[in-house]
Amino acid sequence: MQKRGVSGSQKYKTYVNFQYLRQKSSKMSLVVVGTVAFDAIETPFGKTDKIIGGAATYSGTSASYFAKNIKLVSVVGDDFPKEMIEQFGKMGMSTEGLQVKNGQKTFFWAGRYHEDMNTRDTLDTQLNVLLDFDPVIPDSYQDCEFLMLSNLMPQLQRQVIERLHKRPRLIVMDTMNFWMETQWDALMETIKLVDVLTVNDSEARQLTGEYSLVKAAQKILSMGPRYLIIKKGEHGALLFHENQVFFAPALPLEEVFDPTGAGDTFAGGFIGHLAQTRDISFDSMKRAVIYGSAMASFCVEKFGLERMVNLTPEEIETRVQQFVDLVQFDIQLV
Ligand code: AMP
């Protein structure tokens, strides 16, 4: 009988080069666009008043562990704490493209998580300063090689692409159900322009009307993006490209306190890793999905940004190793 499968020397292994974590590349440039916000969060474990949040806040913070010279594009009102803007700078983010509007209020979002912590209701979205936001791209941002379009009005995400003189090497876009419900046409126009789209499973179904995630992925890949990531909360994430698919688990955690920002943190770790290695092959994207998942696993351990602001490279390294151990196995098919 003919033997099938892999030989003993070709074992299933996930290769992680931890050197990357220690060699922040200064050559790349990563622009992060999205909301910088106040959030009010309710989970079965507690409730917060206004705390700092926002899609770009989470993505930028997460990416800052991998990439230098992150450039932020966003807008806040004069109610936003100056200390936090300074903190962005300390994390290596340029805030030249962060506009502060006098007499206006920062974007506000309130959400309540269900018992399962995987689903939530949006209780309030106050666009405030976002309503007349006109993103300005400083000259110092024009060398952008990697662009992270974190959650924001789709027409503003598109404007940022158009205002960059040269198309970045890789554009990653995140979006959410709110924009599918309120700005469908603009969303479709922007999705056409990006390389990688990240959505969660219910958003993938909402975008396509397909229950099967494989069918949904096929439809989304025909809308423009060459790569699609479907996040499934505690059930991991799927990366689709042409007819290939890669699965990354989520780390089984004893306690999840607050999933807010997990998706943005995932996206920041994902693009941060790609920007750091400057390798945008499918294999590199698979590793980036693991880095993104590892960063998201930290985010949910505490409320808001708390866990994300003081991570050490060693903690990240250990966490990534846990992911490797979780999925690594040897198998011989006979
Ligand atoms: P995530 O949990 O990854 O979906 O991200 C939650 C973050 O996204 C919160 O910090 C909110 O401030 C921000 N957010 C919520 N709704 C929106 C929206 N419609 N557009 C942009 N950002 C949003």
mmCIF file with all atom_site columns, C-alpha atoms in Angstrom, residues 58-230:
data_model
loop_
_atom_site.group_PDB
_atom_site.id
_atom_site.type_symbol
_atom_site.label_atom_id
_atom_site.label_alt_id
_atom_site.label_comp_id
_atom_site.label_asym_id
_atom_site.label_entity_id
_atom_site.label_seq_id
_atom_site.pdbx_PDB_ins_code
_atom_site.Cartn_x
_atom_site.Cartn_y
_atom_site.Cartn_z
_atom_site.occupancy
_atom_site.B_iso_or_equiv
_atom_site.pdbx_formal_charge
_atom_site.auth_seq_id
_atom_site.auth_comp_id
_atom_site.auth_asym_id
_atom_site.auth_atom_id
_atom_site.pdbx_PDB_model_num
ATOM 1   C CA . TYR A 1 58  ? -5.940  49.979 20.850 1.00 0.00 ? 58  TYR A CA 1
ATOM 2   C CA . SER A 1 59  ? -4.407  49.252 17.416 1.00 0.00 ? 59  SER A CA 1
ATOM 3   C CA . GLY A 1 60  ? -1.625  51.804 17.846 1.00 0.00 ? 60  GLY A CA 1
ATOM 4   C CA . THR A 1 61  ? -0.779  50.668 21.369 1.00 0.00 ? 61  THR A CA 1
ATOM 5   C CA . SER A 1 62  ? -0.622  47.038 20.297 1.00 0.00 ? 62  SER A CA 1
ATOM 6   C CA . ALA A 1 63  ? 1.476   47.789 17.191 1.00 0.00 ? 63  ALA A CA 1
ATOM 7   C CA . SER A 1 64  ? 3.876   49.897 19.259 1.00 0.00 ? 64  SER A CA 1
ATOM 8   C CA . TYR A 1 65  ? 5.342   46.709 20.763 1.00 0.00 ? 65  TYR A CA 1
ATOM 9   C CA . PHE A 1 66  ? 6.591   45.711 17.309 1.00 0.00 ? 66  PHE A CA 1
ATOM 10  C CA . ALA A 1 67  ? 7.030   48.776 15.153 1.00 0.00 ? 67  ALA A CA 1
ATOM 11  C CA . LYS A 1 68  ? 8.739   52.112 15.637 1.00 0.00 ? 68  LYS A CA 1
ATOM 12  C CA . ASN A 1 69  ? 7.528   55.411 14.198 1.00 0.00 ? 69  ASN A CA 1
ATOM 13  C CA . ILE A 1 70  ? 3.827   54.768 14.254 1.00 0.00 ? 70  ILE A CA 1
ATOM 14  C CA . LYS A 1 71  ? 1.893   57.741 12.965 1.00 0.00 ? 71  LYS A CA 1
ATOM 15  C CA . LEU A 1 72  ? -1.555  58.414 14.296 1.00 0.00 ? 72  LEU A CA 1
ATOM 16  C CA . VAL A 1 73  ? -4.389  60.068 12.350 1.00 0.00 ? 73  VAL A CA 1
ATOM 17  C CA . SER A 1 74  ? -7.470  60.891 14.396 1.00 0.00 ? 74  SER A CA 1
ATOM 18  C CA . VAL A 1 75  ? -9.443  63.623 16.114 1.00 0.00 ? 75  VAL A CA 1
ATOM 19  C CA . VAL A 1 76  ? -10.456 64.365 19.715 1.00 0.00 ? 76  VAL A CA 1
ATOM 20  C CA . GLY A 1 77  ? -12.222 67.195 21.529 1.00 0.00 ? 77  GLY A CA 1
ATOM 21  C CA . ASP A 1 78  ? -10.619 69.424 24.131 1.00 0.00 ? 78  ASP A CA 1
ATOM 22  C CA . ASP A 1 79  ? -12.112 67.148 26.828 1.00 0.00 ? 79  ASP A CA 1
ATOM 23  C CA . PHE A 1 80  ? -9.496  64.505 25.968 1.00 0.00 ? 80  PHE A CA 1
ATOM 24  C CA . PRO A 1 81  ? -6.640  64.334 28.518 1.00 0.00 ? 81  PRO A CA 1
ATOM 25  C CA . LYS A 1 82  ? -3.342  65.862 27.359 1.00 0.00 ? 82  LYS A CA 1
ATOM 26  C CA . GLU A 1 83  ? -1.481  63.267 29.430 1.00 0.00 ? 83  GLU A CA 1
ATOM 27  C CA . MET A 1 84  ? -2.861  60.527 27.193 1.00 0.00 ? 84  MET A CA 1
ATOM 28  C CA . ILE A 1 85  ? -1.618  62.335 24.089 1.00 0.00 ? 85  ILE A CA 1
ATOM 29  C CA . GLU A 1 86  ? 1.802   62.531 25.755 1.00 0.00 ? 86  GLU A CA 1
ATOM 30  C CA . GLN A 1 87  ? 1.545   58.836 26.572 1.00 0.00 ? 87  GLN A CA 1
ATOM 31  C CA . PHE A 1 88  ? 0.988   58.079 22.846 1.00 0.00 ? 88  PHE A CA 1
ATOM 32  C CA . GLY A 1 89  ? 4.262   59.905 22.187 1.00 0.00 ? 89  GLY A CA 1
ATOM 33  C CA . LYS A 1 90  ? 6.068   57.881 24.837 1.00 0.00 ? 90  LYS A CA 1
ATOM 34  C CA . MET A 1 91  ? 4.821   54.701 23.181 1.00 0.00 ? 91  MET A CA 1
ATOM 35  C CA . GLY A 1 92  ? 6.515   55.807 19.974 1.00 0.00 ? 92  GLY A CA 1
ATOM 36  C CA . MET A 1 93  ? 3.494   57.224 18.176 1.00 0.00 ? 93  MET A CA 1
ATOM 37  C CA . SER A 1 94  ? 3.646   60.514 16.334 1.00 0.00 ? 94  SER A CA 1
ATOM 38  C CA . THR A 1 95  ? 0.552   62.593 17.122 1.00 0.00 ? 95  THR A CA 1
ATOM 39  C CA . GLU A 1 96  ? 1.136   65.245 14.456 1.00 0.00 ? 96  GLU A CA 1
ATOM 40  C CA . GLY A 1 97  ? -1.947  63.903 12.654 1.00 0.00 ? 97  GLY A CA 1
ATOM 41  C CA . LEU A 1 98  ? -4.101  63.852 15.815 1.00 0.00 ? 98  LEU A CA 1
ATOM 42  C CA . GLN A 1 99  ? -6.341  66.924 15.700 1.00 0.00 ? 99  GLN A CA 1
ATOM 43  C CA . VAL A 1 100 ? -7.619  68.465 18.936 1.00 0.00 ? 100 VAL A CA 1
ATOM 44  C CA . LYS A 1 101 ? -10.826 70.470 18.367 1.00 0.00 ? 101 LYS A CA 1
ATOM 45  C CA . ASN A 1 102 ? -11.535 73.263 20.803 1.00 0.00 ? 102 ASN A CA 1
ATOM 46  C CA . GLY A 1 103 ? -15.052 73.412 22.196 1.00 0.00 ? 103 GLY A CA 1
ATOM 47  C CA . GLN A 1 104 ? -15.929 69.957 20.866 1.00 0.00 ? 104 GLN A CA 1
ATOM 48  C CA . LYS A 1 105 ? -16.453 66.583 22.506 1.00 0.00 ? 105 LYS A CA 1
ATOM 49  C CA . THR A 1 106 ? -14.504 63.391 21.874 1.00 0.00 ? 106 THR A CA 1
ATOM 50  C CA . PHE A 1 107 ? -16.231 60.394 20.219 1.00 0.00 ? 107 PHE A CA 1
ATOM 51  C CA . PHE A 1 108 ? -18.080 58.350 22.853 1.00 0.00 ? 108 PHE A CA 1
ATOM 52  C CA . TRP A 1 109 ? -19.130 54.707 22.783 1.00 0.00 ? 109 TRP A CA 1
ATOM 53  C CA . ALA A 1 110 ? -20.943 52.654 25.421 1.00 0.00 ? 110 ALA A CA 1
ATOM 54  C CA . GLY A 1 111 ? -21.382 48.895 25.306 1.00 0.00 ? 111 GLY A CA 1
ATOM 55  C CA . ARG A 1 112 ? -22.701 46.063 27.433 1.00 0.00 ? 112 ARG A CA 1
ATOM 56  C CA . TYR A 1 113 ? -21.386 42.491 27.187 1.00 0.00 ? 113 TYR A CA 1
ATOM 57  C CA . HIS A 1 114 ? -23.601 39.452 27.551 1.00 0.00 ? 114 HIS A CA 1
ATOM 58  C CA . GLU A 1 115 ? -22.835 36.613 29.978 1.00 0.00 ? 115 GLU A CA 1
ATOM 59  C CA . ASP A 1 116 ? -20.848 34.723 27.309 1.00 0.00 ? 116 ASP A CA 1
ATOM 60  C CA . MET A 1 117 ? -18.557 37.789 26.849 1.00 0.00 ? 117 MET A CA 1
ATOM 61  C CA . ASN A 1 118 ? -18.488 37.014 23.128 1.00 0.00 ? 118 ASN A CA 1
ATOM 62  C CA . THR A 1 119 ? -21.479 39.144 22.235 1.00 0.00 ? 119 THR A CA 1
ATOM 63  C CA . ARG A 1 120 ? -22.347 42.707 23.192 1.00 0.00 ? 120 ARG A CA 1
ATOM 64  C CA . ASP A 1 121 ? -24.899 45.419 22.654 1.00 0.00 ? 121 ASP A CA 1
ATOM 65  C CA . THR A 1 122 ? -23.916 48.921 21.709 1.00 0.00 ? 122 THR A CA 1
ATOM 66  C CA . LEU A 1 123 ? -25.789 51.170 24.144 1.00 0.00 ? 123 LEU A CA 1
ATOM 67  C CA . ASP A 1 124 ? -24.683 54.504 22.734 1.00 0.00 ? 124 ASP A CA 1
ATOM 68  C CA . THR A 1 125 ? -22.547 55.905 19.927 1.00 0.00 ? 125 THR A CA 1
ATOM 69  C CA . GLN A 1 126 ? -21.981 59.672 20.011 1.00 0.00 ? 126 GLN A CA 1
ATOM 70  C CA . LEU A 1 127 ? -19.964 60.687 16.964 1.00 0.00 ? 127 LEU A CA 1
ATOM 71  C CA . ASN A 1 128 ? -19.376 64.238 18.322 1.00 0.00 ? 128 ASN A CA 1
ATOM 72  C CA . VAL A 1 129 ? -16.070 65.507 16.917 1.00 0.00 ? 129 VAL A CA 1
ATOM 73  C CA . LEU A 1 130 ? -16.083 62.806 14.219 1.00 0.00 ? 130 LEU A CA 1
ATOM 74  C CA . LEU A 1 131 ? -19.066 64.414 12.503 1.00 0.00 ? 131 LEU A CA 1
ATOM 75  C CA . ASP A 1 132 ? -16.973 67.011 10.705 1.00 0.00 ? 132 ASP A CA 1
ATOM 76  C CA . PHE A 1 133 ? -13.607 65.277 10.862 1.00 0.00 ? 133 PHE A CA 1
ATOM 77  C CA . ASP A 1 134 ? -11.427 66.069 7.874  1.00 0.00 ? 134 ASP A CA 1
ATOM 78  C CA . PRO A 1 135 ? -8.308  63.900 8.186  1.00 0.00 ? 135 PRO A CA 1
ATOM 79  C CA . VAL A 1 136 ? -5.087  65.791 7.533  1.00 0.00 ? 136 VAL A CA 1
ATOM 80  C CA . ILE A 1 137 ? -2.052  63.774 6.507  1.00 0.00 ? 137 ILE A CA 1
ATOM 81  C CA . PRO A 1 138 ? 1.131   65.590 7.574  1.00 0.00 ? 138 PRO A CA 1
ATOM 82  C CA . ASP A 1 139 ? 4.037   65.533 5.100  1.00 0.00 ? 139 ASP A CA 1
ATOM 83  C CA . SER A 1 140 ? 6.033   63.441 7.560  1.00 0.00 ? 140 SER A CA 1
ATOM 84  C CA . TYR A 1 141 ? 3.409   60.663 7.147  1.00 0.00 ? 141 TYR A CA 1
ATOM 85  C CA . GLN A 1 142 ? 3.754   60.462 3.363  1.00 0.00 ? 142 GLN A CA 1
ATOM 86  C CA . ASP A 1 143 ? 6.436   57.741 3.491  1.00 0.00 ? 143 ASP A CA 1
ATOM 87  C CA . CYS A 1 144 ? 3.764   55.351 4.791  1.00 0.00 ? 144 CYS A CA 1
ATOM 88  C CA . GLU A 1 145 ? 4.515   51.775 3.840  1.00 0.00 ? 145 GLU A CA 1
ATOM 89  C CA . PHE A 1 146 ? 1.850   50.111 5.989  1.00 0.00 ? 146 PHE A CA 1
ATOM 90  C CA . LEU A 1 147 ? -1.601  51.557 6.613  1.00 0.00 ? 147 LEU A CA 1
ATOM 91  C CA . MET A 1 148 ? -3.950  50.397 9.364  1.00 0.00 ? 148 MET A CA 1
ATOM 92  C CA . LEU A 1 149 ? -7.476  51.646 8.796  1.00 0.00 ? 149 LEU A CA 1
ATOM 93  C CA . SER A 1 150 ? -8.945  50.955 12.200 1.00 0.00 ? 150 SER A CA 1
ATOM 94  C CA . ASN A 1 151 ? -12.635 51.346 12.795 1.00 0.00 ? 151 ASN A CA 1
ATOM 95  C CA . LEU A 1 152 ? -13.955 54.703 11.560 1.00 0.00 ? 152 LEU A CA 1
ATOM 96  C CA . MET A 1 153 ? -16.480 56.089 9.079  1.00 0.00 ? 153 MET A CA 1
ATOM 97  C CA . PRO A 1 154 ? -15.699 54.272 5.825  1.00 0.00 ? 154 PRO A CA 1
ATOM 98  C CA . GLN A 1 155 ? -15.582 57.440 3.725  1.00 0.00 ? 155 GLN A CA 1
ATOM 99  C CA . LEU A 1 156 ? -12.934 58.850 6.075  1.00 0.00 ? 156 LEU A CA 1
ATOM 100 C CA . GLN A 1 157 ? -10.903 55.638 5.815  1.00 0.00 ? 157 GLN A CA 1
ATOM 101 C CA . ARG A 1 158 ? -11.083 56.074 2.049  1.00 0.00 ? 158 ARG A CA 1
ATOM 102 C CA . GLN A 1 159 ? -10.065 59.721 2.194  1.00 0.00 ? 159 GLN A CA 1
ATOM 103 C CA . VAL A 1 160 ? -6.905  58.747 4.036  1.00 0.00 ? 160 VAL A CA 1
ATOM 104 C CA . ILE A 1 161 ? -5.974  56.292 1.259  1.00 0.00 ? 161 ILE A CA 1
ATOM 105 C CA . GLU A 1 162 ? -6.622  58.993 -1.339 1.00 0.00 ? 162 GLU A CA 1
ATOM 106 C CA . ARG A 1 163 ? -4.643  61.632 0.548  1.00 0.00 ? 163 ARG A CA 1
ATOM 107 C CA . LEU A 1 164 ? -1.495  59.527 0.632  1.00 0.00 ? 164 LEU A CA 1
ATOM 108 C CA . HIS A 1 165 ? 0.553   60.451 -2.454 1.00 0.00 ? 165 HIS A CA 1
ATOM 109 C CA . LYS A 1 166 ? 1.747   56.877 -2.892 1.00 0.00 ? 166 LYS A CA 1
ATOM 110 C CA . ARG A 1 167 ? -0.320  53.779 -2.236 1.00 0.00 ? 167 ARG A CA 1
ATOM 111 C CA . PRO A 1 168 ? 1.100   51.970 0.827  1.00 0.00 ? 168 PRO A CA 1
ATOM 112 C CA . ARG A 1 169 ? 2.506   48.465 0.319  1.00 0.00 ? 169 ARG A CA 1
ATOM 113 C CA . LEU A 1 170 ? -0.195  46.982 2.508  1.00 0.00 ? 170 LEU A CA 1
ATOM 114 C CA . ILE A 1 171 ? -3.550  48.364 3.615  1.00 0.00 ? 171 ILE A CA 1
ATOM 115 C CA . VAL A 1 172 ? -5.406  46.571 6.421  1.00 0.00 ? 172 VAL A CA 1
ATOM 116 C CA . MET A 1 173 ? -8.962  47.627 7.214  1.00 0.00 ? 173 MET A CA 1
ATOM 117 C CA . ASP A 1 174 ? -11.202 46.905 10.170 1.00 0.00 ? 174 ASP A CA 1
ATOM 118 C CA . THR A 1 175 ? -14.875 47.795 10.289 1.00 0.00 ? 175 THR A CA 1
ATOM 119 C CA . MET A 1 176 ? -18.006 46.921 12.219 1.00 0.00 ? 176 MET A CA 1
ATOM 120 C CA . ASN A 1 177 ? -21.769 46.314 12.038 1.00 0.00 ? 177 ASN A CA 1
ATOM 121 C CA . PHE A 1 178 ? -22.521 49.993 12.849 1.00 0.00 ? 178 PHE A CA 1
ATOM 122 C CA . TRP A 1 179 ? -21.112 51.084 9.474  1.00 0.00 ? 179 TRP A CA 1
ATOM 123 C CA . MET A 1 180 ? -22.823 48.199 7.653  1.00 0.00 ? 180 MET A CA 1
ATOM 124 C CA . GLU A 1 181 ? -26.106 49.481 9.015  1.00 0.00 ? 181 GLU A CA 1
ATOM 125 C CA . THR A 1 182 ? -25.544 53.204 8.432  1.00 0.00 ? 182 THR A CA 1
ATOM 126 C CA . GLN A 1 183 ? -23.080 53.625 5.523  1.00 0.00 ? 183 GLN A CA 1
ATOM 127 C CA . TRP A 1 184 ? -23.307 50.571 3.296  1.00 0.00 ? 184 TRP A CA 1
ATOM 128 C CA . ASP A 1 185 ? -22.380 52.187 -0.045 1.00 0.00 ? 185 ASP A CA 1
ATOM 129 C CA . ALA A 1 186 ? -19.373 54.051 1.350  1.00 0.00 ? 186 ALA A CA 1
ATOM 130 C CA . LEU A 1 187 ? -18.245 50.859 3.072  1.00 0.00 ? 187 LEU A CA 1
ATOM 131 C CA . MET A 1 188 ? -18.350 48.901 -0.198 1.00 0.00 ? 188 MET A CA 1
ATOM 132 C CA . GLU A 1 189 ? -16.317 51.612 -1.950 1.00 0.00 ? 189 GLU A CA 1
ATOM 133 C CA . THR A 1 190 ? -13.621 51.491 0.736  1.00 0.00 ? 190 THR A CA 1
ATOM 134 C CA . ILE A 1 191 ? -13.497 47.696 1.012  1.00 0.00 ? 191 ILE A CA 1
ATOM 135 C CA . LYS A 1 192 ? -12.649 47.590 -2.717 1.00 0.00 ? 192 LYS A CA 1
ATOM 136 C CA . LEU A 1 193 ? -9.410  49.493 -2.061 1.00 0.00 ? 193 LEU A CA 1
ATOM 137 C CA . VAL A 1 194 ? -7.807  47.431 0.703  1.00 0.00 ? 194 VAL A CA 1
ATOM 138 C CA . ASP A 1 195 ? -5.564  44.367 0.822  1.00 0.00 ? 195 ASP A CA 1
ATOM 139 C CA . VAL A 1 196 ? -6.684  42.791 4.097  1.00 0.00 ? 196 VAL A CA 1
ATOM 140 C CA . LEU A 1 197 ? -10.117 43.087 5.727  1.00 0.00 ? 197 LEU A CA 1
ATOM 141 C CA . THR A 1 198 ? -10.727 42.058 9.337  1.00 0.00 ? 198 THR A CA 1
ATOM 142 C CA . VAL A 1 199 ? -14.265 41.464 10.597 1.00 0.00 ? 199 VAL A CA 1
ATOM 143 C CA . ASN A 1 200 ? -15.838 39.227 13.197 1.00 0.00 ? 200 ASN A CA 1
ATOM 144 C CA . ASP A 1 201 ? -17.981 36.213 12.323 1.00 0.00 ? 201 ASP A CA 1
ATOM 145 C CA . SER A 1 202 ? -21.352 37.946 12.693 1.00 0.00 ? 202 SER A CA 1
ATOM 146 C CA . GLU A 1 203 ? -20.111 40.893 10.613 1.00 0.00 ? 203 GLU A CA 1
ATOM 147 C CA . ALA A 1 204 ? -18.904 38.505 7.869  1.00 0.00 ? 204 ALA A CA 1
ATOM 148 C CA . ARG A 1 205 ? -22.413 37.005 7.813  1.00 0.00 ? 205 ARG A CA 1
ATOM 149 C CA . GLN A 1 206 ? -24.025 40.462 7.810  1.00 0.00 ? 206 GLN A CA 1
ATOM 150 C CA . LEU A 1 207 ? -21.783 41.605 4.923  1.00 0.00 ? 207 LEU A CA 1
ATOM 151 C CA . THR A 1 208 ? -22.668 38.650 2.726  1.00 0.00 ? 208 THR A CA 1
ATOM 152 C CA . GLY A 1 209 ? -25.952 37.136 3.880  1.00 0.00 ? 209 GLY A CA 1
ATOM 153 C CA . GLU A 1 210 ? -24.147 33.773 4.077  1.00 0.00 ? 210 GLU A CA 1
ATOM 154 C CA . TYR A 1 211 ? -24.195 31.684 7.253  1.00 0.00 ? 211 TYR A CA 1
ATOM 155 C CA . SER A 1 212 ? -21.262 29.484 6.215  1.00 0.00 ? 212 SER A CA 1
ATOM 156 C CA . LEU A 1 213 ? -18.059 31.382 6.946  1.00 0.00 ? 213 LEU A CA 1
ATOM 157 C CA . VAL A 1 214 ? -16.352 29.694 4.005  1.00 0.00 ? 214 VAL A CA 1
ATOM 158 C CA . LYS A 1 215 ? -19.029 30.955 1.596  1.00 0.00 ? 215 LYS A CA 1
ATOM 159 C CA . ALA A 1 216 ? -18.967 34.363 3.296  1.00 0.00 ? 216 ALA A CA 1
ATOM 160 C CA . ALA A 1 217 ? -15.182 34.488 2.877  1.00 0.00 ? 217 ALA A CA 1
ATOM 161 C CA . GLN A 1 218 ? -15.461 33.665 -0.843 1.00 0.00 ? 218 GLN A CA 1
ATOM 162 C CA . LYS A 1 219 ? -17.930 36.512 -1.328 1.00 0.00 ? 219 LYS A CA 1
ATOM 163 C CA . ILE A 1 220 ? -15.857 39.018 0.653  1.00 0.00 ? 220 ILE A CA 1
ATOM 164 C CA . LEU A 1 221 ? -12.705 38.085 -1.264 1.00 0.00 ? 221 LEU A CA 1
ATOM 165 C CA . SER A 1 222 ? -14.601 38.876 -4.461 1.00 0.00 ? 222 SER A CA 1
ATOM 166 C CA . MET A 1 223 ? -15.396 42.390 -3.136 1.00 0.00 ? 223 MET A CA 1
ATOM 167 C CA . GLY A 1 224 ? -11.768 43.508 -3.351 1.00 0.00 ? 224 GLY A CA 1
ATOM 168 C CA . PRO A 1 225 ? -9.514  42.421 -0.470 1.00 0.00 ? 225 PRO A CA 1
ATOM 169 C CA . ARG A 1 226 ? -6.973  39.693 -1.256 1.00 0.00 ? 226 ARG A CA 1
ATOM 170 C CA . TYR A 1 227 ? -6.878  38.545 2.344  1.00 0.00 ? 227 TYR A CA 1
ATOM 171 C CA . LEU A 1 228 ? -9.653  38.228 4.884  1.00 0.00 ? 228 LEU A CA 1
ATOM 172 C CA . ILE A 1 229 ? -9.463  37.631 8.609  1.00 0.00 ? 229 ILE A CA 1
ATOM 173 C CA . ILE A 1 230 ? -12.590 36.474 10.393 1.00 0.00 ? 230 ILE A CA 1
#
